[in-house]
Amino acid sequence: MRYLTFALTKGRLADKTLERLEGIGITCEEMKDKSSRKLIFVNEEKKLKFFLAKGPDVPTYVEHGVADIGVSGKDIIMEENRAIYEVLDLGFGKCRMCICGFPEAAELLKHHEMIKVATKYPRIARDYFHNRKHQTVDIIKLNGSIELAPIVGLSDVICDIVETGSTLRENGLSVLEEVCDLSARMVVNQVSMRMESERIRTIINALKEG
Ligand code: PRP
């Protein structure tokens, strides 16, 4: 039997994923040691390997087949747009992709004006404004602290993740439009899905029931 390899998103998503996997009898004791700097963990008995990667890299590893299975946020999956199968909504890591800004910016959205949109997710923002709203916008790519952009005057609105809404509230910003719901998803390499169909389907079905 060959190893099935999982690519997990470092941090809270990996912790939650491991909890869910543990619930269906898939464990990896080595991974629980938080002080470890190891990058690859093995469950010899079940012939499974796990590695931790940065969120946006998970779909890349899965597309290239070095990981058979991955878990990452729907935001990353949409933004990366890789040739992979999205097979399961794991139901945790729930949040929303929203267009946010100062309340006054709502007018700019209504009248389809040419506006500046700051985001970590240019593909999602472009798809939303160009294809769904038919509004021409200027997209400005940032790498974090997106809420800063309208505050300092870099953009009119932002396209960003809202979880509790407290970052927005504490900065006088609000949700102006909702783009879509997000959560953690399981993704599978297209070749692995055929070659290791039985083992992978067993895992998916167990997670669905668990
Ligand atoms: C995310 C997101 C928002 C915040 C939303 O940022 O970009 O800034 O969380 O959460 P809330 O609605 O619960 O306040 P993250 O902390 O991942 O860091 P980043 O700003 O570097 O993207």
PDB file of C-alpha atoms and ligand atoms in Angstrom:
ATOM      1  CA  MET A   1       0.000   0.000   0.000  1.00  0.00           C
ATOM      2  CA  ARG A   2       1.401   3.417  -0.865  1.00  0.00           C
ATOM      3  CA  TYR A   3       1.237   6.395   1.461  1.00  0.00           C
ATOM      4  CA  LEU A   4      -1.731   8.740   1.210  1.00  0.00           C
ATOM      5  CA  THR A   5      -0.479  12.251   1.845  1.00  0.00           C
ATOM      6  CA  PHE A   6      -2.446  15.080   3.447  1.00  0.00           C
ATOM      7  CA  ALA A   7      -1.504  18.755   3.112  1.00  0.00           C
ATOM      8  CA  LEU A   8      -3.004  20.746   5.965  1.00  0.00           C
ATOM      9  CA  THR A   9      -3.207  24.486   6.510  1.00  0.00           C
ATOM     10  CA  LYS A  10      -0.864  25.446   9.351  1.00  0.00           C
ATOM     11  CA  GLY A  11      -2.595  26.808  12.435  1.00  0.00           C
ATOM     12  CA  ARG A  12      -6.200  26.628  13.580  1.00  0.00           C
ATOM     13  CA  LEU A  13      -7.468  24.827  10.461  1.00  0.00           C
ATOM     14  CA  ALA A  14      -4.895  22.043  10.904  1.00  0.00           C
ATOM     15  CA  ASP A  15      -5.850  21.636  14.575  1.00  0.00           C
ATOM     16  CA  LYS A  16      -9.535  21.380  13.698  1.00  0.00           C
ATOM     17  CA  THR A  17      -8.797  18.995  10.818  1.00  0.00           C
ATOM     18  CA  LEU A  18      -6.745  16.715  13.054  1.00  0.00           C
ATOM     19  CA  GLU A  19      -9.588  16.698  15.585  1.00  0.00           C
ATOM     20  CA  ARG A  20     -12.034  15.614  12.876  1.00  0.00           C
ATOM     21  CA  LEU A  21      -9.626  12.973  11.572  1.00  0.00           C
ATOM     22  CA  GLU A  22      -9.119  11.679  15.080  1.00  0.00           C
ATOM     23  CA  GLY A  23     -12.897  11.315  15.325  1.00  0.00           C
ATOM     24  CA  ILE A  24     -12.791   8.825  12.453  1.00  0.00           C
ATOM     25  CA  GLY A  25      -9.815   6.936  13.834  1.00  0.00           C
ATOM     26  CA  ILE A  26      -7.032   8.653  11.918  1.00  0.00           C
ATOM     27  CA  THR A  27      -4.406   9.868  14.311  1.00  0.00           C
ATOM     28  CA  CYS A  28      -0.891  11.153  14.079  1.00  0.00           C
ATOM     29  CA  GLU A  29       0.662  11.319  17.526  1.00  0.00           C
ATOM     30  CA  GLU A  30       3.862  12.979  16.250  1.00  0.00           C
ATOM     31  CA  MET A  31       1.869  16.000  15.101  1.00  0.00           C
ATOM     32  CA  LYS A  32       0.542  16.795  18.555  1.00  0.00           C
ATOM     33  CA  ASP A  33       3.944  17.929  19.783  1.00  0.00           C
ATOM     34  CA  LYS A  34       3.581  21.694  19.320  1.00  0.00           C
ATOM     35  CA  SER A  35       7.262  22.337  19.992  1.00  0.00           C
ATOM     36  CA  SER A  36       8.286  20.170  17.051  1.00  0.00           C
ATOM     37  CA  ARG A  37       9.722  21.881  13.974  1.00  0.00           C
ATOM     38  CA  LYS A  38       9.272  18.760  11.875  1.00  0.00           C
ATOM     39  CA  LEU A  39       7.531  19.319   8.578  1.00  0.00           C
ATOM     40  CA  ILE A  40       6.337  15.820   7.715  1.00  0.00           C
ATOM     41  CA  PHE A  41       4.557  13.407  10.022  1.00  0.00           C
ATOM     42  CA  VAL A  42       3.861   9.754   9.387  1.00  0.00           C
ATOM     43  CA  ASN A  43       1.307   7.221  10.569  1.00  0.00           C
ATOM     44  CA  GLU A  44       3.084   3.988   9.588  1.00  0.00           C
ATOM     45  CA  GLU A  45       0.239   1.714  10.549  1.00  0.00           C
ATOM     46  CA  LYS A  46      -2.287   3.355   8.237  1.00  0.00           C
ATOM     47  CA  LYS A  47       0.298   4.413   5.660  1.00  0.00           C
ATOM     48  CA  LEU A  48      -0.561   8.086   5.940  1.00  0.00           C
ATOM     49  CA  LYS A  49       1.654  11.148   5.749  1.00  0.00           C
ATOM     50  CA  PHE A  50       0.784  14.662   6.829  1.00  0.00           C
ATOM     51  CA  PHE A  51       2.467  17.971   6.223  1.00  0.00           C
ATOM     52  CA  LEU A  52       1.685  21.507   7.211  1.00  0.00           C
ATOM     53  CA  ALA A  53       1.758  24.279   4.645  1.00  0.00           C
ATOM     54  CA  LYS A  54       0.761  27.919   4.295  1.00  0.00           C
ATOM     55  CA  GLY A  55      -2.895  28.174   3.263  1.00  0.00           C
ATOM     56  CA  PRO A  56      -2.425  29.394  -0.327  1.00  0.00           C
ATOM     57  CA  ASP A  57       0.133  26.627  -0.966  1.00  0.00           C
ATOM     58  CA  VAL A  58      -2.194  23.741  -0.063  1.00  0.00           C
ATOM     59  CA  PRO A  59      -4.060  23.698  -3.427  1.00  0.00           C
ATOM     60  CA  THR A  60      -0.679  23.904  -5.201  1.00  0.00           C
ATOM     61  CA  TYR A  61       0.624  20.774  -3.443  1.00  0.00           C
ATOM     62  CA  VAL A  62      -2.617  18.967  -4.203  1.00  0.00           C
ATOM     63  CA  GLU A  63      -2.727  19.993  -7.867  1.00  0.00           C
ATOM     64  CA  HIS A  64       0.840  18.767  -8.353  1.00  0.00           C
ATOM     65  CA  GLY A  65      -0.008  15.466  -6.690  1.00  0.00           C
ATOM     66  CA  VAL A  66       2.585  15.624  -3.923  1.00  0.00           C
ATOM     67  CA  ALA A  67      -0.390  15.644  -1.568  1.00  0.00           C
ATOM     68  CA  ASP A  68      -3.382  13.462  -2.403  1.00  0.00           C
ATOM     69  CA  ILE A  69      -5.694  15.319  -0.057  1.00  0.00           C
ATOM     70  CA  GLY A  70      -5.693  18.867   1.265  1.00  0.00           C
ATOM     71  CA  VAL A  71      -7.707  20.964   3.645  1.00  0.00           C
ATOM     72  CA  SER A  72      -7.947  24.695   3.145  1.00  0.00           C
ATOM     73  CA  GLY A  73     -10.401  27.560   3.268  1.00  0.00           C
ATOM     74  CA  LYS A  74     -12.903  28.082   0.470  1.00  0.00           C
ATOM     75  CA  ASP A  75     -11.424  31.584   0.040  1.00  0.00           C
ATOM     76  CA  ILE A  76      -8.041  30.096  -0.839  1.00  0.00           C
ATOM     77  CA  ILE A  77      -9.587  27.471  -3.115  1.00  0.00           C
ATOM     78  CA  MET A  78     -11.466  30.131  -5.078  1.00  0.00           C
ATOM     79  CA  GLU A  79      -8.511  32.474  -5.248  1.00  0.00           C
ATOM     80  CA  GLU A  80      -5.999  29.825  -6.305  1.00  0.00           C
ATOM     81  CA  ASN A  81      -8.400  28.289  -8.854  1.00  0.00           C
ATOM     82  CA  ARG A  82      -6.376  25.081  -9.209  1.00  0.00           C
ATOM     83  CA  ALA A  83      -7.321  21.935 -11.111  1.00  0.00           C
ATOM     84  CA  ILE A  84      -8.361  19.949  -8.032  1.00  0.00           C
ATOM     85  CA  TYR A  85     -11.596  18.394  -6.786  1.00  0.00           C
ATOM     86  CA  GLU A  86     -13.394  20.026  -3.882  1.00  0.00           C
ATOM     87  CA  VAL A  87     -15.030  17.038  -2.226  1.00  0.00           C
ATOM     88  CA  LEU A  88     -16.307  18.045   1.190  1.00  0.00           C
ATOM     89  CA  ASP A  89     -17.408  21.026   3.248  1.00  0.00           C
ATOM     90  CA  LEU A  90     -15.927  20.293   6.672  1.00  0.00           C
ATOM     91  CA  GLY A  91     -18.226  22.821   8.301  1.00  0.00           C
ATOM     92  CA  PHE A  92     -15.647  24.552  10.482  1.00  0.00           C
ATOM     93  CA  GLY A  93     -13.749  27.780   9.914  1.00  0.00           C
ATOM     94  CA  LYS A  94     -17.011  29.409   8.933  1.00  0.00           C
ATOM     95  CA  CYS A  95     -16.869  33.046   7.852  1.00  0.00           C
ATOM     96  CA  ARG A  96     -17.990  35.258   4.969  1.00  0.00           C
ATOM     97  CA  MET A  97     -16.295  37.039   2.091  1.00  0.00           C
ATOM     98  CA  CYS A  98     -17.684  40.567   2.096  1.00  0.00           C
ATOM     99  CA  ILE A  99     -17.351  43.971   0.521  1.00  0.00           C
ATOM    100  CA  CYS A 100     -16.788  46.346   3.420  1.00  0.00           C
ATOM    101  CA  GLY A 101     -16.155  50.020   3.919  1.00  0.00           C
ATOM    102  CA  PHE A 102     -17.417  53.158   5.591  1.00  0.00           C
ATOM    103  CA  PRO A 103     -21.219  53.413   5.386  1.00  0.00           C
ATOM    104  CA  GLU A 104     -20.922  56.281   2.846  1.00  0.00           C
ATOM    105  CA  ALA A 105     -19.251  53.915   0.373  1.00  0.00           C
ATOM    106  CA  ALA A 106     -22.570  52.073  -0.048  1.00  0.00           C
ATOM    107  CA  GLU A 107     -23.611  54.791  -2.523  1.00  0.00           C
ATOM    108  CA  LEU A 108     -20.570  54.113  -4.735  1.00  0.00           C
ATOM    109  CA  LEU A 109     -21.588  50.462  -4.929  1.00  0.00           C
ATOM    110  CA  LYS A 110     -25.183  51.267  -5.814  1.00  0.00           C
ATOM    111  CA  HIS A 111     -24.313  53.559  -8.671  1.00  0.00           C
ATOM    112  CA  HIS A 112     -21.740  51.312 -10.261  1.00  0.00           C
ATOM    113  CA  GLU A 113     -19.051  53.930 -10.008  1.00  0.00           C
ATOM    114  CA  MET A 114     -15.405  53.249 -10.786  1.00  0.00           C
ATOM    115  CA  ILE A 115     -14.048  52.496  -7.328  1.00  0.00           C
ATOM    116  CA  LYS A 116     -10.873  51.228  -5.735  1.00  0.00           C
ATOM    117  CA  VAL A 117     -11.082  47.843  -4.026  1.00  0.00           C
ATOM    118  CA  ALA A 118      -8.266  46.667  -1.744  1.00  0.00           C
ATOM    119  CA  THR A 119      -8.016  42.930  -1.162  1.00  0.00           C
ATOM    120  CA  LYS A 120      -5.861  39.901  -0.520  1.00  0.00           C
ATOM    121  CA  TYR A 121      -8.150  38.123  -3.003  1.00  0.00           C
ATOM    122  CA  PRO A 122      -7.910  39.862  -6.413  1.00  0.00           C
ATOM    123  CA  ARG A 123      -9.458  36.949  -8.336  1.00  0.00           C
ATOM    124  CA  ILE A 124     -12.492  36.750  -6.054  1.00  0.00           C
ATOM    125  CA  ALA A 125     -12.919  40.533  -6.096  1.00  0.00           C
ATOM    126  CA  ARG A 126     -12.563  40.706  -9.878  1.00  0.00           C
ATOM    127  CA  ASP A 127     -15.050  37.895 -10.389  1.00  0.00           C
ATOM    128  CA  TYR A 128     -17.556  39.510  -8.035  1.00  0.00           C
ATOM    129  CA  PHE A 129     -17.381  43.022  -9.498  1.00  0.00           C
ATOM    130  CA  HIS A 130     -16.794  42.219 -13.164  1.00  0.00           C
ATOM    131  CA  ASN A 131     -18.877  39.083 -13.656  1.00  0.00           C
ATOM    132  CA  ARG A 132     -21.593  39.337 -11.046  1.00  0.00           C
ATOM    133  CA  LYS A 133     -22.087  43.093 -10.618  1.00  0.00           C
ATOM    134  CA  HIS A 134     -20.809  44.243 -14.000  1.00  0.00           C
ATOM    135  CA  GLN A 135     -18.991  47.070 -12.291  1.00  0.00           C
ATOM    136  CA  THR A 136     -15.565  48.213 -13.442  1.00  0.00           C
ATOM    137  CA  VAL A 137     -13.235  48.548 -10.476  1.00  0.00           C
ATOM    138  CA  ASP A 138      -9.589  49.149  -9.776  1.00  0.00           C
ATOM    139  CA  ILE A 139      -8.281  46.262  -7.681  1.00  0.00           C
ATOM    140  CA  ILE A 140      -5.379  46.885  -5.318  1.00  0.00           C
ATOM    141  CA  LYS A 141      -3.673  43.749  -3.975  1.00  0.00           C
ATOM    142  CA  LEU A 142      -2.591  43.822  -0.344  1.00  0.00           C
ATOM    143  CA  ASN A 143      -1.190  41.076   1.864  1.00  0.00           C
ATOM    144  CA  GLY A 144      -2.914  41.702   5.187  1.00  0.00           C
ATOM    145  CA  SER A 145      -4.536  44.228   7.520  1.00  0.00           C
ATOM    146  CA  ILE A 146      -6.870  45.008   4.615  1.00  0.00           C
ATOM    147  CA  GLU A 147      -9.131  47.135   6.846  1.00  0.00           C
ATOM    148  CA  LEU A 148      -6.397  49.754   6.880  1.00  0.00           C
ATOM    149  CA  ALA A 149      -6.913  50.585   3.189  1.00  0.00           C
ATOM    150  CA  PRO A 150     -10.151  52.624   3.391  1.00  0.00           C
ATOM    151  CA  ILE A 151      -9.025  54.204   6.668  1.00  0.00           C
ATOM    152  CA  VAL A 152      -5.853  55.647   5.177  1.00  0.00           C
ATOM    153  CA  GLY A 153      -7.539  56.418   1.863  1.00  0.00           C
ATOM    154  CA  LEU A 154      -5.906  53.768  -0.316  1.00  0.00           C
ATOM    155  CA  SER A 155      -9.269  52.359  -1.426  1.00  0.00           C
ATOM    156  CA  ASP A 156     -13.015  53.049  -1.312  1.00  0.00           C
ATOM    157  CA  VAL A 157     -13.922  49.539  -0.156  1.00  0.00           C
ATOM    158  CA  ILE A 158     -12.282  46.224   0.675  1.00  0.00           C
ATOM    159  CA  CYS A 159     -13.098  42.658  -0.292  1.00  0.00           C
ATOM    160  CA  ASP A 160     -12.161  40.628   2.770  1.00  0.00           C
ATOM    161  CA  ILE A 161     -13.042  37.893   5.221  1.00  0.00           C
ATOM    162  CA  VAL A 162     -15.423  38.727   8.050  1.00  0.00           C
ATOM    163  CA  GLU A 163     -15.640  36.290  10.906  1.00  0.00           C
ATOM    164  CA  THR A 164     -16.883  37.939  14.110  1.00  0.00           C
ATOM    165  CA  GLY A 165     -17.027  41.421  12.560  1.00  0.00           C
ATOM    166  CA  SER A 166     -15.019  42.923  15.401  1.00  0.00           C
ATOM    167  CA  THR A 167     -12.142  44.177  13.222  1.00  0.00           C
ATOM    168  CA  LEU A 168     -14.678  46.095  11.146  1.00  0.00           C
ATOM    169  CA  ARG A 169     -16.562  47.451  14.170  1.00  0.00           C
ATOM    170  CA  GLU A 170     -13.448  48.602  15.960  1.00  0.00           C
ATOM    171  CA  ASN A 171     -12.462  50.575  12.888  1.00  0.00           C
ATOM    172  CA  GLY A 172     -15.814  52.148  12.039  1.00  0.00           C
ATOM    173  CA  LEU A 173     -16.324  49.970   8.975  1.00  0.00           C
ATOM    174  CA  SER A 174     -19.291  47.784   8.038  1.00  0.00           C
ATOM    175  CA  VAL A 175     -20.321  45.017   5.700  1.00  0.00           C
ATOM    176  CA  LEU A 176     -21.795  46.612   2.582  1.00  0.00           C
ATOM    177  CA  GLU A 177     -22.366  43.521   0.436  1.00  0.00           C
ATOM    178  CA  GLU A 178     -21.875  39.791   0.878  1.00  0.00           C
ATOM    179  CA  VAL A 179     -19.890  37.882  -1.721  1.00  0.00           C
ATOM    180  CA  CYS A 180     -20.201  34.317  -0.376  1.00  0.00           C
ATOM    181  CA  ASP A 181     -20.027  32.017   2.634  1.00  0.00           C
ATOM    182  CA  LEU A 182     -16.717  30.378   3.453  1.00  0.00           C
ATOM    183  CA  SER A 183     -15.580  27.351   5.447  1.00  0.00           C
ATOM    184  CA  ALA A 184     -12.870  24.695   5.442  1.00  0.00           C
ATOM    185  CA  ARG A 185     -13.048  22.315   2.482  1.00  0.00           C
ATOM    186  CA  MET A 186     -11.380  19.037   1.667  1.00  0.00           C
ATOM    187  CA  VAL A 187      -9.747  18.928  -1.755  1.00  0.00           C
ATOM    188  CA  VAL A 188      -8.347  15.972  -3.672  1.00  0.00           C
ATOM    189  CA  ASN A 189      -5.838  15.552  -6.488  1.00  0.00           C
ATOM    190  CA  GLN A 190      -7.598  14.540  -9.699  1.00  0.00           C
ATOM    191  CA  VAL A 191      -5.394  11.519 -10.410  1.00  0.00           C
ATOM    192  CA  SER A 192      -5.437  10.341  -6.778  1.00  0.00           C
ATOM    193  CA  MET A 193      -9.223  10.436  -6.849  1.00  0.00           C
ATOM    194  CA  ARG A 194      -9.115   7.740  -9.536  1.00  0.00           C
ATOM    195  CA  MET A 195      -6.082   5.753  -8.401  1.00  0.00           C
ATOM    196  CA  GLU A 196      -6.868   5.726  -4.676  1.00  0.00           C
ATOM    197  CA  SER A 197     -10.601   6.051  -5.029  1.00  0.00           C
ATOM    198  CA  GLU A 198     -11.540   3.476  -2.406  1.00  0.00           C
ATOM    199  CA  ARG A 199      -9.299   4.762   0.393  1.00  0.00           C
ATOM    200  CA  ILE A 200     -10.176   8.372  -0.311  1.00  0.00           C
ATOM    201  CA  ARG A 201     -13.919   7.741  -0.548  1.00  0.00           C
ATOM    202  CA  THR A 202     -13.822   5.818   2.732  1.00  0.00           C
ATOM    203  CA  ILE A 203     -12.272   8.848   4.433  1.00  0.00           C
ATOM    204  CA  ILE A 204     -14.762  11.274   2.850  1.00  0.00           C
ATOM    205  CA  ASN A 205     -17.745   9.121   3.818  1.00  0.00           C
ATOM    206  CA  ALA A 206     -16.523   8.667   7.386  1.00  0.00           C
ATOM    207  CA  LEU A 207     -16.049  12.428   7.738  1.00  0.00           C
ATOM    208  CA  LYS A 208     -19.538  13.037   6.307  1.00  0.00           C
ATOM    209  CA  GLU A 209     -21.082  10.735   8.885  1.00  0.00           C
ATOM    210  CA  GLY A 210     -18.845  11.766  11.796  1.00  0.00           C
TER     211      GLY A 210
HETATM  212  C1  PRP B   1      -8.791  38.214   8.893  1.00  0.00           C
HETATM  213  C2  PRP B   1      -9.527  39.123   7.936  1.00  0.00           C
HETATM  214  C3  PRP B   1     -10.000  40.227   8.843  1.00  0.00           C
HETATM  215  C4  PRP B   1     -10.249  39.524  10.154  1.00  0.00           C
HETATM  216  C5  PRP B   1     -11.718  39.257  10.303  1.00  0.00           C
HETATM  217  O1  PRP B   1      -7.514  38.702   9.038  1.00  0.00           O
HETATM  218  O2  PRP B   1      -8.689  39.570   6.890  1.00  0.00           O
HETATM  219  O3  PRP B   1      -9.002  41.199   8.981  1.00  0.00           O
HETATM  220  O4  PRP B   1      -9.545  38.289  10.111  1.00  0.00           O
HETATM  221  O5  PRP B   1     -12.035  38.690  11.544  1.00  0.00           O
HETATM  222  P1  PRP B   1     -13.144  39.302  12.502  1.00  0.00           P
HETATM  223  O6  PRP B   1     -14.361  39.551  11.668  1.00  0.00           O
HETATM  224  O7  PRP B   1     -13.371  38.207  13.512  1.00  0.00           O
HETATM  225  O8  PRP B   1     -12.610  40.556  13.113  1.00  0.00           O
HETATM  226  P2  PRP B   1      -6.350  37.862   9.698  1.00  0.00           P
HETATM  227  O9  PRP B   1      -6.439  37.942  11.174  1.00  0.00           O
HETATM  228  O10 PRP B   1      -6.325  36.497   9.129  1.00  0.00           O
HETATM  229  O11 PRP B   1      -5.036  38.634   9.297  1.00  0.00           O
HETATM  230  P3  PRP B   1      -4.645  39.589   8.072  1.00  0.00           P
HETATM  231  O12 PRP B   1      -5.209  40.922   8.406  1.00  0.00           O
HETATM  232  O13 PRP B   1      -3.179  39.593   8.077  1.00  0.00           O
HETATM  233  O14 PRP B   1      -5.244  39.021   6.822  1.00  0.00           O
END
